[in-house]
């Protein structure tokens, strides 16, 4: 039975459950259960790739030519066949609308106060050729309290999905990616609220947009990008847009920051994007903070690409040569993004596994993309407890590092490692809130600084044939880390207690077989961030994946996969004006691909978001074979926008289960 989306109320903030390591003794049972679900799930269609090609896109899409890139280490050159020619243009249907399910900006006025275009540009062969433009603030007659960026993309032909970055000067304001086009075209639109970047929007800015694209006789798709800025006046955030904190107890560091600074490679003056690539670059820069700063936070943007795109499926490096016919991707499935001030660790991020539209099986992501494909995650670390040592008028070094896991020689534990594949693209922003008294010099004392290394538990088991050839590799990895920084700041309004306390937990279990061609994976990442001055947040990111790559006798290959991804978050406290928020989402998909025939996919997404005292928003979408077959929405408890067939059945969603992060098997 369906449950009604809860009315907005105070968010709960339970401590995240502490996950224990999954023992090898039960790992095989988990793998067997998931494989059984994979092979016998009654609601899944028969995995016969030649029977479900109901859409013309399959004959001309990129992924009918070569195996999906997640399986590049398994594929032989023969698996990449010739790309079929697309049908005649006269037979082309309208472009496919591709979209990401996510909470839209809530309770905007019906019309904006004003709008202005930021760019309209075609990215053809654009490697090393970013768009360079100029942003000008709106006229004083445009009164605004909220701002949005609206991004549109169009492409047709054969092309990979591409990563894109939008910079204001040296500050990255949006990292996104494209859908994979079809021969007859795709179009997408996504909106991002950027009110928190009001300090940038009030000044003229150089705009740098990178979308590295390749065009040749095979990959002929170009990207038409449009970005516009929309300004709204809802009467609620005027004080925050005009300036940040006033030093008061309830207002300390709330609203948009007074200043937003780049933590980046600072290349915009050369007409280049300002991110670093790790591990080849040194991601470090110096900053000298205003002495009346009373709150500071750093927002990190980081994504694994190329050899690191599917990092969450990797094995520890000692096991990369388990199977004789292939080399498995290494450095483990664990990644930690570290933020350091003057070489001292002040925050850690255990990242979300973004699946791009070319990931796993590309036909899974048409027309519904993965949860963060169009708006990649941003991670915030509050560094306010470190202000007593940073406000001395001297430059201080901010640096970013990516760490992995390396097992110990005994095999039952391990430690962080600097070894990393190529590459991770990283940048960051420094958000500063200043005391209302311009001449004030904030001082204070750091009372507690705890940053012990993470604790790891690791186990592995191999089975082999009588001839000694490895058949299966089963791995488990668990990790936990705690950081705590507590300080008192002396502001113009008196002493204020500030803190940044993190708890992080990670569990992963995976089994590989069939020479590495079959993988069963289950990962759970959870954490909490607590402050005395800006509220708290608790989150969980589960992931389950079953994939199989099989080489065929004719030299081709086929791929079958099932994936499930979840997100649940709870926030409460001063950082939300005393309000609470609960958000939960789940994505489930099944897809397949075969050489010369292309792919098929079915994907379902449920999403629910409740903000106390503001409103609620929920949506469920079901898509199959490049078309939406069901779309149900609920806004502030009222159902809206019912489309396609099966509306009554499709609306039956356990919203409470989605919000609480309940996550079953595949």
XYZ file of C-alpha atoms in Angstrom:
666
model
C 0.000 0.000 0.000
C 1.218 3.487 -0.792
C 2.083 5.875 1.983
C 1.389 9.588 1.845
C 4.397 11.870 1.566
C 4.937 13.232 5.096
C 3.964 16.822 5.730
C 6.885 19.206 6.284
C 7.941 18.992 9.907
C 11.068 19.065 12.003
C 13.653 16.700 10.578
C 14.927 13.887 12.699
C 18.659 13.581 13.155
C 19.465 10.048 14.233
C 23.056 8.978 14.457
C 24.008 6.915 11.386
C 24.247 3.223 11.998
C 27.749 1.993 12.320
C 28.398 -0.674 9.700
C 30.585 -3.620 10.513
C 32.863 -5.336 8.042
C 31.158 -8.033 5.975
C 32.903 -11.279 6.683
C 34.069 -13.537 3.899
C 31.916 -16.262 5.424
C 28.727 -14.464 4.380
C 30.103 -12.790 1.261
C 29.485 -15.832 -0.895
C 25.878 -15.988 0.317
C 25.359 -12.334 -0.604
C 26.822 -12.946 -4.040
C 24.679 -16.023 -4.595
C 21.538 -14.171 -3.542
C 22.238 -11.244 -5.841
C 23.049 -13.564 -8.743
C 19.793 -15.414 -8.144
C 17.901 -12.109 -8.153
C 19.727 -11.141 -11.309
C 18.893 -14.326 -13.174
C 15.358 -15.006 -11.942
C 13.783 -11.652 -11.037
C 10.262 -12.115 -12.429
C 9.698 -8.459 -13.292
C 12.845 -8.280 -15.440
C 12.481 -8.787 -19.189
C 14.161 -11.734 -20.874
C 17.784 -10.903 -21.560
C 17.658 -11.480 -25.302
C 19.071 -8.341 -26.910
C 17.610 -8.969 -30.348
C 13.964 -8.942 -29.209
C 13.512 -5.539 -27.585
C 14.794 -3.054 -30.155
C 11.643 -0.978 -30.390
C 13.334 2.386 -30.969
C 15.336 3.521 -33.999
C 18.074 4.984 -31.820
C 19.679 1.584 -31.359
C 20.767 1.380 -34.988
C 22.861 4.532 -34.859
C 23.938 5.047 -31.256
C 27.574 5.016 -30.237
C 27.158 1.937 -28.098
C 26.159 -0.291 -31.047
C 29.762 0.049 -32.288
C 31.919 -0.722 -29.252
C 31.431 -2.304 -25.821
C 30.533 0.096 -22.981
C 33.712 1.603 -21.606
C 33.400 0.037 -18.164
C 34.443 -3.222 -19.826
C 37.403 -1.857 -21.791
C 39.842 -4.015 -19.807
C 37.895 -7.124 -20.877
C 37.134 -6.314 -24.511
C 39.163 -7.553 -27.474
C 39.581 -5.369 -30.593
C 37.196 -7.701 -32.428
C 34.376 -6.757 -30.046
C 34.243 -3.294 -31.646
C 32.453 -3.726 -34.936
C 31.683 -1.231 -37.689
C 29.193 1.467 -36.818
C 25.942 1.059 -38.774
C 24.781 4.016 -40.817
C 21.743 5.810 -39.327
C 18.395 5.696 -41.113
C 17.474 8.399 -43.574
C 16.958 11.837 -42.058
C 13.390 11.867 -43.318
C 12.623 9.017 -40.927
C 13.956 10.845 -37.881
C 11.625 11.303 -34.904
C 11.841 14.424 -32.729
C 14.927 14.712 -30.503
C 14.759 12.650 -27.343
C 14.269 14.685 -24.147
C 16.771 13.431 -21.566
C 16.461 14.547 -17.944
C 17.643 14.064 -14.373
C 15.132 13.591 -11.564
C 15.945 15.967 -8.714
C 14.249 18.505 -6.477
C 13.559 21.725 -8.394
C 13.886 25.125 -6.705
C 10.867 25.231 -4.412
C 8.302 28.037 -4.187
C 9.730 30.420 -6.736
C 7.642 33.410 -7.812
C 5.705 32.747 -11.001
C 7.937 34.995 -13.083
C 11.522 36.142 -12.665
C 12.408 39.753 -11.932
C 14.748 39.600 -14.923
C 16.752 37.157 -17.007
C 19.842 37.329 -19.134
C 21.743 34.906 -21.378
C 25.157 33.786 -20.210
C 26.203 31.908 -23.329
C 25.001 30.218 -26.512
C 27.827 28.234 -28.028
C 28.497 25.129 -30.129
C 31.292 22.853 -28.923
C 32.618 20.934 -31.939
C 36.294 19.900 -31.807
C 36.772 21.681 -28.512
C 39.621 19.996 -26.654
C 41.747 22.838 -25.326
C 39.271 25.362 -26.734
C 36.953 26.524 -23.939
C 34.289 29.165 -24.387
C 35.344 32.572 -23.040
C 32.709 35.187 -22.268
C 31.635 37.881 -19.844
C 29.008 37.946 -17.114
C 27.502 41.323 -16.223
C 25.276 41.722 -13.133
C 21.658 42.704 -13.741
C 20.685 46.389 -13.557
C 19.781 47.911 -10.202
C 16.137 47.975 -11.302
C 16.123 44.166 -11.120
C 15.508 43.401 -7.451
C 16.386 39.797 -6.694
C 16.825 37.484 -3.730
C 17.331 34.183 -5.560
C 19.214 33.230 -8.709
C 19.203 30.189 -10.996
C 21.317 28.936 -13.865
C 19.384 27.155 -16.618
C 21.477 24.885 -18.840
C 20.282 23.410 -22.149
C 22.147 20.977 -24.398
C 21.412 19.589 -27.855
C 23.315 17.082 -29.955
C 22.719 14.564 -32.741
C 24.885 11.883 -34.263
C 27.480 9.619 -32.734
C 29.340 10.943 -29.712
C 30.515 10.082 -26.225
C 29.081 11.770 -23.168
C 31.289 14.664 -22.105
C 32.158 16.401 -18.840
C 31.571 20.166 -18.679
C 32.660 22.891 -16.227
C 31.261 26.424 -15.836
C 33.619 28.938 -14.201
C 33.095 32.502 -13.027
C 36.673 33.639 -13.135
C 38.617 30.905 -11.365
C 35.618 29.700 -9.334
C 33.856 26.578 -10.578
C 30.119 27.171 -10.171
C 28.706 24.097 -11.940
C 30.125 20.742 -12.993
C 27.862 18.767 -15.282
C 27.949 16.125 -18.005
C 26.081 15.527 -21.238
C 23.737 12.772 -22.305
C 24.951 10.416 -25.016
C 23.260 11.509 -28.249
C 21.194 9.417 -30.630
C 21.445 9.668 -34.408
C 18.229 11.719 -34.500
C 19.185 13.946 -31.561
C 18.866 14.502 -27.838
C 18.102 17.590 -25.820
C 18.339 18.204 -22.097
C 17.610 21.010 -19.664
C 18.613 21.323 -16.035
C 18.321 24.102 -13.457
C 20.725 24.822 -10.616
C 20.052 27.324 -7.844
C 23.089 29.558 -7.315
C 21.765 31.950 -4.668
C 24.612 30.796 -2.417
C 26.986 32.363 -4.979
C 25.361 35.804 -4.762
C 28.743 37.396 -3.987
C 29.931 36.339 -7.454
C 26.714 37.358 -9.187
C 26.973 40.934 -7.920
C 30.223 41.529 -9.831
C 31.321 41.364 -13.432
C 32.986 38.019 -14.108
C 34.990 36.387 -16.838
C 33.147 33.219 -17.883
C 35.122 30.109 -18.851
C 33.207 27.002 -19.965
C 35.000 23.791 -20.834
C 33.336 20.947 -22.741
C 36.107 18.918 -24.342
C 34.657 17.260 -27.446
C 36.104 15.251 -30.327
C 34.740 15.425 -33.873
C 35.990 13.216 -36.724
C 34.648 10.840 -39.344
C 33.308 8.463 -36.651
C 32.305 10.732 -33.766
C 30.372 13.476 -35.496
C 28.147 14.855 -32.735
C 28.601 18.480 -31.679
C 27.121 20.085 -28.569
C 24.928 23.179 -28.653
C 24.971 24.663 -25.153
C 22.843 27.471 -23.813
C 23.090 28.894 -20.288
C 20.893 31.623 -18.894
C 20.661 33.378 -15.524
C 17.259 33.922 -13.907
C 16.748 36.299 -10.984
C 13.739 36.057 -8.649
C 12.468 38.168 -5.767
C 10.694 36.136 -3.109
C 11.191 38.704 -0.350
C 12.769 36.190 2.029
C 16.481 36.323 1.349
C 17.139 39.997 0.723
C 19.380 40.385 3.755
C 21.365 37.302 2.809
C 21.875 38.430 -0.781
C 22.999 41.893 0.266
C 25.442 40.466 2.786
C 26.152 37.569 5.088
C 26.202 37.424 8.836
C 25.779 40.213 11.322
C 27.567 38.438 14.150
C 24.413 37.570 16.090
C 23.867 34.205 17.760
C 21.087 33.120 15.430
C 22.534 34.787 12.323
C 26.148 33.750 12.604
C 27.290 32.873 9.106
C 23.829 32.267 7.646
C 22.614 33.311 4.226
C 24.920 33.515 1.207
C 28.579 34.140 1.957
C 29.966 37.685 1.855
C 32.792 36.511 -0.380
C 33.472 33.454 -2.550
C 37.109 32.792 -3.442
C 38.665 30.231 -5.782
C 40.636 27.277 -4.517
C 41.855 26.288 -7.940
C 44.667 26.364 -10.491
C 43.876 30.054 -11.275
C 44.158 29.805 -15.076
C 41.211 31.939 -16.237
C 43.495 34.852 -17.160
C 45.074 32.511 -19.736
C 41.694 31.521 -21.121
C 41.816 28.087 -19.497
C 39.651 26.236 -16.959
C 41.063 26.264 -13.438
C 40.735 22.695 -12.194
C 43.560 20.370 -11.235
C 44.033 16.793 -12.411
C 45.198 14.313 -9.800
C 47.571 12.620 -9.364
C 49.617 14.501 -12.005
C 49.019 18.032 -10.621
C 49.694 19.466 -7.187
C 46.321 20.753 -5.999
C 47.383 23.585 -3.698
C 47.019 27.355 -3.458
C 47.636 30.085 -0.873
C 45.005 32.331 0.705
C 45.203 35.227 3.159
C 41.899 35.586 4.997
C 40.281 38.867 6.096
C 40.932 39.299 9.812
C 37.247 39.895 10.608
C 36.156 36.515 9.184
C 33.752 34.756 11.540
C 32.834 31.701 9.446
C 34.614 29.892 6.599
C 33.679 26.797 4.608
C 35.275 25.113 1.615
C 33.150 23.438 -1.066
C 34.943 20.692 -3.003
C 34.160 19.496 -6.519
C 35.806 16.202 -7.453
C 35.018 13.501 -10.004
C 36.816 10.370 -11.160
C 37.395 10.155 -14.896
C 39.189 8.000 -17.484
C 40.831 5.131 -15.563
C 39.139 6.371 -12.361
C 35.565 6.669 -13.692
C 34.482 3.311 -12.227
C 36.675 3.456 -9.131
C 33.893 1.960 -6.990
C 34.227 -1.370 -8.865
C 38.025 -1.648 -8.498
C 40.005 -4.223 -6.517
C 43.038 -3.692 -4.257
C 46.170 -3.620 -6.376
C 47.566 -7.002 -5.189
C 44.552 -8.671 -6.869
C 44.657 -6.988 -10.290
C 46.243 -10.084 -11.890
C 43.909 -12.640 -10.318
C 42.643 -13.853 -13.698
C 45.102 -14.746 -16.473
C 43.156 -13.182 -19.347
C 42.755 -9.642 -17.995
C 44.178 -7.015 -15.652
C 41.538 -5.747 -13.243
C 41.419 -2.024 -12.355
C 43.300 -1.494 -9.108
C 43.794 0.816 -6.116
C 40.663 -0.643 -4.410
C 37.070 0.585 -4.406
C 37.783 3.105 -1.638
C 38.515 6.797 -2.253
C 39.074 9.590 0.264
C 39.260 13.244 -0.755
C 41.313 15.102 1.827
C 41.269 18.825 2.601
C 44.436 20.134 4.236
C 45.355 23.533 5.695
C 49.096 24.099 5.897
C 49.550 20.347 5.553
C 47.148 19.447 8.367
C 44.011 17.403 7.650
C 40.836 19.379 8.446
C 38.156 17.429 6.556
C 37.573 14.262 4.540
C 35.085 13.325 1.830
C 34.085 9.765 0.915
C 32.556 10.506 -2.479
C 29.291 9.531 -4.128
C 29.562 7.201 -7.133
C 28.308 9.322 -10.027
C 27.355 7.156 -13.010
C 27.645 9.126 -16.234
C 25.436 8.480 -19.251
C 28.126 6.325 -20.868
C 28.480 4.267 -17.688
C 27.801 0.545 -17.126
C 25.295 0.163 -20.018
C 24.580 3.486 -21.780
C 21.020 2.510 -22.746
C 20.140 2.596 -19.033
C 20.336 6.392 -19.130
C 17.933 7.273 -21.934
C 15.805 9.222 -21.225
C 16.412 9.252 -17.426
C 20.020 9.816 -16.366
C 21.755 8.885 -13.124
C 21.121 10.834 -9.943
C 23.949 13.357 -10.238
C 24.939 13.165 -13.910
C 23.686 16.685 -14.738
C 24.715 18.288 -11.432
C 27.749 16.571 -9.965
C 28.031 16.484 -6.158
C 29.605 19.276 -4.152
C 31.010 18.535 -0.704
C 31.351 21.153 2.038
C 33.843 21.239 4.932
C 33.469 23.939 7.605
C 36.911 25.254 8.594
C 35.673 27.819 11.137
C 37.365 26.048 14.088
C 40.718 26.789 12.427
C 40.182 30.536 12.106
C 42.198 31.367 15.271
C 45.393 30.306 13.476
C 44.347 31.427 9.974
C 43.542 35.084 10.778
C 47.111 36.216 11.342
C 47.371 38.256 8.134
C 49.705 35.697 6.533
C 49.153 33.371 3.549
C 48.085 29.814 4.317
C 48.159 26.819 2.002
C 44.954 25.004 1.067
C 45.484 21.659 -0.647
C 43.440 18.708 -1.901
C 44.561 15.087 -2.041
C 42.981 11.781 -3.101
C 43.837 8.669 -1.119
C 43.066 5.003 -1.778
C 43.315 1.771 0.217
C 46.266 -0.615 0.221
C 45.968 -3.932 2.120
C 48.569 -4.916 4.654
C 50.940 -7.802 4.083
C 48.955 -9.915 6.543
C 45.803 -9.304 4.487
C 43.429 -8.487 7.367
C 43.793 -4.703 7.403
C 45.549 -1.930 5.568
C 46.151 1.786 5.323
C 45.692 4.828 3.126
C 47.781 4.928 -0.023
C 48.920 7.682 -2.400
C 48.645 5.329 -5.404
C 45.900 6.533 -7.739
C 44.814 5.966 -11.303
C 44.428 8.748 -13.849
C 42.566 10.875 -13.175
C 40.485 12.870 -10.693
C 39.469 16.419 -11.645
C 39.268 18.664 -8.575
C 38.687 22.289 -7.611
C 37.124 24.069 -4.645
C 35.522 27.311 -3.442
C 36.179 29.198 -0.227
C 33.015 30.777 1.249
C 33.676 33.564 3.772
C 31.299 35.296 6.169
C 32.674 38.450 7.800
C 31.922 40.180 11.067
C 29.556 43.156 10.814
C 32.307 45.345 12.267
C 34.812 45.988 9.408
C 37.674 46.797 11.761
C 37.165 43.787 13.993
C 39.966 41.220 14.328
C 38.497 37.799 15.097
C 40.576 35.817 17.541
C 39.955 32.659 19.496
C 41.262 29.310 20.586
C 41.167 25.798 19.135
C 40.252 23.537 22.053
C 40.203 20.155 20.358
C 41.747 18.722 17.174
C 41.348 14.993 16.599
C 42.230 13.479 13.211
C 43.353 9.858 13.663
C 43.814 7.730 10.544
C 40.887 5.633 9.322
C 40.455 2.075 10.556
C 40.285 -0.648 7.891
C 39.151 -4.252 7.896
C 39.865 -6.281 4.767
C 39.501 -9.919 3.717
C 39.886 -11.862 0.483
C 39.150 -15.389 -0.696
C 40.094 -17.145 -3.931
C 38.694 -20.348 -5.392
C 40.480 -22.199 -8.172
C 40.109 -25.193 -10.464
C 42.005 -28.425 -9.895
C 44.514 -27.139 -12.409
C 45.153 -24.117 -10.203
C 43.391 -21.532 -12.383
C 41.550 -18.932 -10.328
C 37.760 -19.069 -10.695
C 36.374 -16.534 -8.211
C 37.705 -13.651 -6.155
C 35.646 -12.513 -3.159
C 36.619 -9.334 -1.313
C 35.296 -7.365 1.634
C 36.459 -3.969 2.825
C 35.205 -1.894 5.742
C 36.467 1.491 6.894
C 35.605 4.114 9.483
C 37.012 7.523 10.351
C 36.269 10.244 12.907
C 37.427 13.854 12.867
C 36.688 16.493 15.521
C 37.653 20.174 15.747
C 36.162 22.476 18.397
C 37.028 26.138 18.987
C 35.824 29.404 20.490
C 35.840 32.561 18.366
C 35.861 36.077 19.811
C 33.516 38.116 17.605
C 32.279 41.692 17.912
C 29.141 40.255 19.554
C 31.075 38.150 22.042
C 32.399 34.582 22.165
C 30.932 31.956 19.821
C 31.521 28.190 19.932
C 32.225 26.558 16.565
C 32.962 22.966 15.611
C 33.357 20.498 12.756
C 32.808 16.857 13.735
C 32.716 14.080 11.142
C 31.938 10.380 11.322
C 32.420 8.262 8.182
C 31.633 4.580 7.571
C 32.180 2.400 4.507
C 31.387 -1.244 3.698
C 31.956 -2.991 0.382
C 31.618 -6.610 -0.711
C 32.343 -7.859 -4.221
C 32.725 -11.169 -6.019
C 34.321 -11.533 -9.458
C 34.169 -14.647 -11.598
C 34.230 -15.782 -15.237
C 37.727 -14.433 -15.699
C 36.640 -11.072 -14.241
C 33.698 -10.777 -16.644
C 31.041 -11.173 -13.941
C 30.953 -8.889 -10.909
C 28.542 -8.740 -7.981
C 29.052 -5.600 -5.907
C 27.396 -4.049 -2.892
C 28.662 -0.831 -1.272
C 27.331 1.292 1.554
C 28.827 4.667 2.466
C 27.399 6.658 5.375
C 28.386 9.630 7.438
C 27.513 12.586 9.593
C 28.702 16.177 9.915
C 27.888 18.128 13.061
C 28.578 21.747 13.996
C 27.683 23.926 16.969
C 27.070 26.949 14.747
C 25.578 25.682 11.469
C 23.502 22.574 12.150
C 24.125 18.952 11.238
C 23.715 16.481 8.407
C 23.468 12.697 8.225
C 23.636 10.810 4.954
C 23.864 7.381 3.346
C 24.815 6.294 -0.202
C 24.164 2.610 -0.978
C 25.036 1.009 -4.327
C 24.421 -2.494 -5.719
C 25.592 -3.752 -9.094
C 25.564 -7.039 -11.003
C 27.289 -6.985 -14.383
C 28.343 -9.619 -16.889
C 30.574 -9.253 -19.930
C 30.692 -12.216 -22.310
C 32.843 -12.661 -25.405
C 30.905 -14.292 -28.262
C 32.081 -16.932 -30.722
C 31.718 -14.520 -33.643
C 34.276 -12.197 -32.057
C 31.679 -9.798 -30.676
C 30.520 -9.389 -27.104
C 27.434 -8.856 -24.994
C 26.841 -7.127 -21.681
C 24.046 -7.529 -19.150
C 23.768 -5.436 -15.990
C 21.505 -4.491 -13.120
C 22.184 -1.491 -10.905
C 20.581 0.105 -7.879
C 21.643 3.399 -6.305
C 20.242 5.142 -3.242
C 20.617 8.450 -1.434
C 19.178 9.508 1.914
C 19.983 12.716 3.797
C 18.715 14.445 6.912
C 19.669 18.001 7.791
C 18.724 20.227 10.686
C 19.951 23.323 12.492
C 21.143 26.843 12.019
C 22.454 26.154 8.536
C 18.815 25.890 7.441
C 17.434 28.728 9.487
C 16.443 26.288 12.211
C 14.460 24.164 9.766
C 14.929 20.493 8.989
C 15.086 18.593 5.736
C 14.687 14.942 4.797
C 15.547 13.743 1.321
C 15.641 10.244 -0.147
C 15.944 8.757 -3.629
C 16.380 5.368 -5.254
C 17.253 4.361 -8.800
C 16.915 0.852 -10.187
C 17.850 -0.185 -13.713
C 18.418 -3.195 -15.943
C 20.179 -2.965 -19.289
C 21.973 -4.930 -21.978
C 24.134 -4.449 -25.028
C 25.328 -6.636 -27.903
C 27.892 -5.999 -30.627
C 26.328 -4.651 -33.800
C 22.839 -4.514 -32.293
C 23.064 -1.820 -29.651
C 21.373 -1.744 -26.300
C 18.134 -1.744 -24.342
C 17.420 -0.433 -20.891
C 14.730 0.060 -18.288
C 15.174 2.501 -15.400
C 12.983 3.631 -12.527
C 13.605 6.525 -10.143
C 11.749 7.579 -7.000
C 12.638 10.856 -5.282
C 11.197 12.545 -2.198
C 12.202 15.764 -0.446
C 10.578 17.390 2.602
C 11.701 20.757 3.997
C 10.103 21.736 7.299
C 8.037 24.886 7.066
C 8.676 25.199 3.327
C 7.126 22.318 1.422
C 7.556 18.872 -0.055
C 8.245 17.494 -3.512
C 8.227 13.937 -4.813
C 8.418 12.230 -8.179
C 8.462 8.736 -9.607
C 9.537 8.037 -13.199
C 9.607 4.752 -15.100
C 11.335 4.567 -18.482
C 11.979 1.771 -20.945
C 13.572 1.567 -24.398
C 14.129 5.327 -24.740
C 10.663 6.418 -23.630
C 8.944 7.460 -20.417
C 6.199 4.989 -19.569
C 5.103 6.584 -16.306
C 5.670 9.905 -14.536
C 4.017 10.792 -11.220
C 4.579 13.905 -9.108
C 3.432 15.137 -5.726
C 3.974 18.746 -4.605
C 3.067 19.779 -1.054
C 0.941 16.647 -0.775
C -0.984 17.252 -4.035
C -0.535 14.875 -6.970
C 0.402 16.618 -10.208
C 1.475 15.900 -13.769
C 0.272 12.309 -14.117
C 1.419 11.054 -17.501
C 1.164 7.865 -19.553
C -0.580 4.691 -18.515
C -0.730 2.992 -15.143
C -0.966 6.172 -13.095
C -2.901 4.591 -10.250
C -0.479 1.700 -9.875
C 2.598 3.865 -10.351
C 1.578 6.368 -7.700
C 1.760 3.648 -5.032
C 5.105 4.552 -3.509
C 6.296 3.985 0.045
C 7.545 7.560 0.452
C 8.469 7.033 4.087
C 10.673 4.125 3.079
C 12.340 6.269 0.413
C 12.984 9.099 2.879
C 14.369 6.764 5.536
C 16.816 5.203 3.095
C 15.412 1.662 3.030
C 17.428 -0.161 0.384
C 16.781 -3.732 -0.677
C 18.585 -5.978 -3.102
C 18.439 -5.989 -6.860
